[in-house]
Amino acid sequence: MTDPRISFIIPARNEQDYIGSTIDSILRQPERFVKEIIVVDNGSTDRTVEVASAKPKTIVLKESVPGTNRARQTGINAATGEIVAFIDADNWLTPGWSETALRYLSRPGTAAVAGIYAYRDLSKIKNIFLKYGFLIIAYPVYFLIHHILKKGSVVQGGNLAVWRWALDKIGGLDVNYVFFGDDVNTGKRLRKIGKVVFTHRLVVLSSARRFKKRGYFATVSRYFINFIWVILFDRPFAK
């Protein structure tokens, strides 16, 4: 029996400085797992398309309508792997990422697995603070939302692997979500048909540029309030 293969989908807009290294991190995964890499250009005006197009196993598609979920859905429509992985343009896969994702997805009744971010451009102390500060909140919320209320999961959209059958069963992604709350909505809808596992063992190395631009507490609080709004009201607090 052959291993299921993964279609990696990366939405991108003006990511010329990051997209090449992100694709390289996927190409370093065992070849038997990587079906294809689909970069969906969502209106770039820089060299994103040129950089991505030069990489092996990489398909570049265009999506003119802005929105992370809309770009990801364009990728889903073209994907041919049994598993679809959503990776952000500045997220590098860590060694063993594919094996970890497949191990969790192989559990009975599991539709998807979501992981965490570590930050390659922050000090070790700051990374520890961010990781454990997040997990102290995330795991209790995950237990409550996923296991008790069965209303969703803790999902970060740039580190998520989903069975293709599960995406088909929920009718794909909700493209009305432009940015905030898109991952929460996806986790909530997938939870209706199966388990959406959240684990600190599935790790990507991300850029801390959003924290540096907006500040840690502003970024986290904005994510948290949108998480609550989508779980309770099926819409983001902010677009």
Coordinates of C-alpha atoms in Angstrom, one line a residue:
M1 CA 0.0 0.0 0.0
T2 CA 1.4 3.4 -1.0
D3 CA 1.5 6.4 1.2
P4 CA -1.1 9.1 0.5
R5 CA 0.4 12.1 -1.2
I6 CA 0.1 15.7 -0.3
S7 CA -0.8 18.7 -2.4
F8 CA 0.7 21.8 -0.7
I9 CA -1.3 25.0 -1.4
I10 CA 0.3 28.4 -0.7
P11 CA -1.7 31.6 -1.2
A12 CA 0.7 34.5 -2.0
R13 CA 0.6 38.2 -2.6
N14 CA 3.9 40.1 -3.0
E15 CA 6.0 37.3 -1.3
Q16 CA 9.1 37.3 -3.5
D17 CA 11.4 37.5 -0.4
Y18 CA 9.8 34.4 1.2
I19 CA 8.1 32.1 -1.3
G20 CA 11.3 30.5 -2.6
S21 CA 12.5 29.4 0.8
T22 CA 9.1 28.1 1.7
I23 CA 8.9 26.0 -1.4
D24 CA 12.4 24.7 -0.8
S25 CA 11.4 23.6 2.7
I26 CA 8.6 21.5 1.1
L27 CA 10.9 20.0 -1.4
R28 CA 13.1 18.8 1.4
Q29 CA 10.3 16.6 2.7
P30 CA 10.5 13.0 1.6
E31 CA 9.7 12.9 -2.2
R32 CA 7.1 10.2 -1.8
F33 CA 4.9 12.5 0.1
V34 CA 5.0 15.6 -2.1
K35 CA 2.5 15.3 -4.9
E36 CA 2.7 18.9 -6.0
I37 CA 3.1 22.5 -4.7
I38 CA 0.4 24.9 -5.8
V39 CA 1.2 28.6 -5.4
V40 CA -1.9 30.8 -5.9
D41 CA -0.9 34.3 -6.8
N42 CA -3.5 36.7 -5.3
G43 CA -2.6 39.9 -7.1
S44 CA 1.2 40.2 -6.7
T45 CA 3.0 43.1 -8.3
D46 CA 6.5 41.9 -7.5
R47 CA 8.5 38.8 -8.6
T48 CA 6.5 36.2 -6.6
V49 CA 5.3 34.4 -9.7
E50 CA 8.7 34.4 -11.3
V51 CA 10.4 33.0 -8.2
A52 CA 7.8 30.3 -7.6
S53 CA 7.6 29.2 -11.3
A54 CA 11.3 28.4 -11.3
K55 CA 10.9 25.7 -8.6
P56 CA 10.4 22.0 -9.2
K57 CA 7.0 20.4 -8.7
T58 CA 5.5 23.9 -8.5
I59 CA 2.3 25.0 -10.3
V60 CA 1.5 28.7 -10.2
L61 CA -2.2 29.7 -10.5
K62 CA -3.7 33.2 -10.6
E63 CA -6.7 34.3 -8.5
S64 CA -7.6 38.0 -9.1
V65 CA -10.2 38.2 -6.3
P66 CA -8.5 39.1 -3.0
G67 CA -8.9 36.7 -0.1
T68 CA -6.9 33.9 1.5
N69 CA -9.7 31.4 1.4
R70 CA -10.6 32.3 -2.2
A71 CA -6.9 31.7 -3.2
R72 CA -6.8 28.4 -1.3
Q73 CA -10.0 27.2 -2.9
T74 CA -8.5 28.0 -6.3
G75 CA -5.6 25.7 -5.3
I76 CA -8.0 23.0 -4.0
N77 CA -9.8 23.0 -7.4
A78 CA -6.5 22.1 -9.1
A79 CA -5.1 19.7 -6.4
T80 CA -4.7 16.0 -7.1
G81 CA -3.3 14.7 -3.8
E82 CA -5.3 12.7 -1.3
I83 CA -4.3 15.2 1.3
V84 CA -4.3 19.0 1.0
A85 CA -1.9 21.0 3.1
F86 CA -2.3 24.8 3.6
I87 CA 1.0 26.6 4.2
D88 CA 1.5 30.3 4.3
A89 CA 4.1 31.9 2.0
D90 CA 6.5 32.7 4.8
N91 CA 6.2 29.3 6.7
W92 CA 9.0 26.7 6.4
L93 CA 8.2 23.1 7.1
T94 CA 10.3 21.5 9.7
P95 CA 12.0 18.0 9.2
G96 CA 9.4 15.3 9.7
W97 CA 6.4 17.5 9.1
S98 CA 4.9 15.2 6.5
E99 CA 5.3 12.1 8.6
T100 CA 3.8 13.9 11.7
A101 CA 0.8 15.1 9.7
L102 CA 0.2 11.6 8.2
R103 CA 0.5 10.0 11.6
Y104 CA -2.4 12.1 13.0
L105 CA -4.5 11.9 9.9
S106 CA -4.3 8.1 10.0
R107 CA -6.2 8.1 13.2
P108 CA -9.8 6.8 12.8
G109 CA -12.4 9.6 12.3
T110 CA -9.8 12.3 11.7
A111 CA -10.5 14.9 9.0
A112 CA -7.6 17.3 9.6
V113 CA -4.6 18.1 11.8
A114 CA -3.5 21.6 12.7
G115 CA -0.1 22.7 14.2
I116 CA 1.8 25.6 15.7
Y117 CA 4.2 28.3 14.6
A118 CA 7.8 28.8 15.8
Y119 CA 9.6 31.9 14.7
R120 CA 12.9 31.7 12.9
D121 CA 13.7 35.5 13.3
L122 CA 13.2 35.7 17.1
S123 CA 15.5 34.9 20.0
K124 CA 15.2 31.5 21.7
I125 CA 13.7 33.2 24.8
K126 CA 11.1 35.0 22.8
N127 CA 10.2 31.8 21.0
I128 CA 9.7 30.0 24.3
F129 CA 7.5 32.8 25.6
L130 CA 5.4 32.8 22.5
K131 CA 5.1 29.1 22.2
Y132 CA 4.2 28.3 25.8
G133 CA 2.1 31.4 26.2
F134 CA 0.1 30.3 23.2
L135 CA -0.2 26.7 24.3
I136 CA -1.3 27.6 27.8
I137 CA -4.4 29.2 26.2
A138 CA -4.7 27.0 23.1
Y139 CA -5.0 23.6 24.6
P140 CA -7.8 24.4 27.2
V141 CA -9.7 26.2 24.4
Y142 CA -9.1 23.2 22.1
F143 CA -10.4 20.8 24.7
L144 CA -13.5 22.9 25.4
I145 CA -14.4 23.7 21.8
H146 CA -13.4 20.4 20.1
H147 CA -14.1 17.7 22.7
I148 CA -16.8 19.2 24.9
L149 CA -18.8 21.6 22.7
K150 CA -17.8 20.0 19.4
K151 CA -18.0 23.4 17.8
G152 CA -14.6 23.6 16.1
S153 CA -10.9 23.4 16.9
V154 CA -7.8 25.5 17.2
V155 CA -6.6 26.0 13.7
Q156 CA -3.8 28.2 12.2
G157 CA -4.4 28.4 8.5
G158 CA -0.7 28.4 7.6
N159 CA -0.1 25.0 9.2
L160 CA -3.0 22.7 8.4
A161 CA -3.4 19.3 6.6
V162 CA -6.8 18.0 5.5
W163 CA -8.0 14.9 3.8
R164 CA -9.4 15.8 0.4
W165 CA -12.5 13.8 1.0
A166 CA -13.2 16.0 4.0
L167 CA -12.9 19.2 2.0
D168 CA -15.2 17.8 -0.6
K169 CA -17.7 16.8 2.0
I170 CA -18.0 20.3 3.5
G171 CA -18.2 21.8 0.0
G172 CA -14.8 23.4 0.1
L173 CA -13.8 26.6 1.9
D174 CA -16.0 29.6 2.6
V175 CA -14.6 32.2 0.2
N176 CA -16.6 35.0 1.9
Y177 CA -13.8 35.1 4.5
V178 CA -11.2 37.5 3.2
F179 CA -8.6 37.1 6.0
F180 CA -9.6 37.2 9.7
G181 CA -11.4 34.1 10.9
D182 CA -10.9 32.0 7.7
D183 CA -9.0 29.3 9.6
V184 CA -11.5 29.3 12.5
N185 CA -14.4 28.8 10.0
T186 CA -12.6 26.0 8.3
G187 CA -12.0 24.2 11.6
K188 CA -15.6 24.7 12.7
R189 CA -17.0 23.3 9.5
L190 CA -14.6 20.3 9.4
R191 CA -15.5 19.5 13.0
K192 CA -19.0 18.7 11.9
I193 CA -17.7 15.7 9.9
G194 CA -14.7 14.5 11.8
K195 CA -12.0 15.2 14.3
V196 CA -9.7 18.3 13.8
V197 CA -6.7 17.5 15.8
F198 CA -4.6 20.3 17.2
T199 CA -1.0 19.4 18.2
H200 CA 2.2 21.2 19.2
R201 CA 4.1 18.4 17.4
L202 CA 3.3 19.7 13.9
V203 CA 5.5 22.8 13.6
V204 CA 6.4 25.3 10.9
L205 CA 9.0 28.0 11.2
S206 CA 7.4 31.3 10.4
S207 CA 8.4 34.9 10.1
A208 CA 7.6 37.2 13.1
R209 CA 6.9 40.1 10.7
R210 CA 3.3 40.5 11.8
F211 CA 4.3 40.7 15.5
K212 CA 7.0 43.3 14.6
K213 CA 4.6 45.4 12.6
R214 CA 1.5 45.3 14.8
G215 CA 2.8 44.2 18.2
Y216 CA 2.4 40.9 19.9
F217 CA -0.6 41.7 22.1
A218 CA -2.5 43.5 19.3
T219 CA -1.9 40.6 16.9
V220 CA -3.0 37.9 19.4
S221 CA -6.0 39.8 20.7
R222 CA -7.2 40.4 17.2
Y223 CA -6.9 36.7 16.4
F224 CA -8.7 35.8 19.7
I225 CA -11.7 38.1 19.2
N226 CA -12.1 36.9 15.7
F227 CA -11.9 33.3 16.9
I228 CA -14.7 33.9 19.4
W229 CA -16.9 35.8 16.9
V230 CA -16.7 33.0 14.3
I231 CA -17.4 30.3 16.9
L232 CA -20.4 32.2 18.3
F233 CA -21.8 34.1 15.4
D234 CA -20.3 32.5 12.2
R235 CA -18.7 35.7 11.1
P236 CA -15.4 37.5 11.8
F237 CA -15.2 40.5 14.1
A238 CA -13.0 42.3 11.5
K239 CA -12.6 41.7 7.8

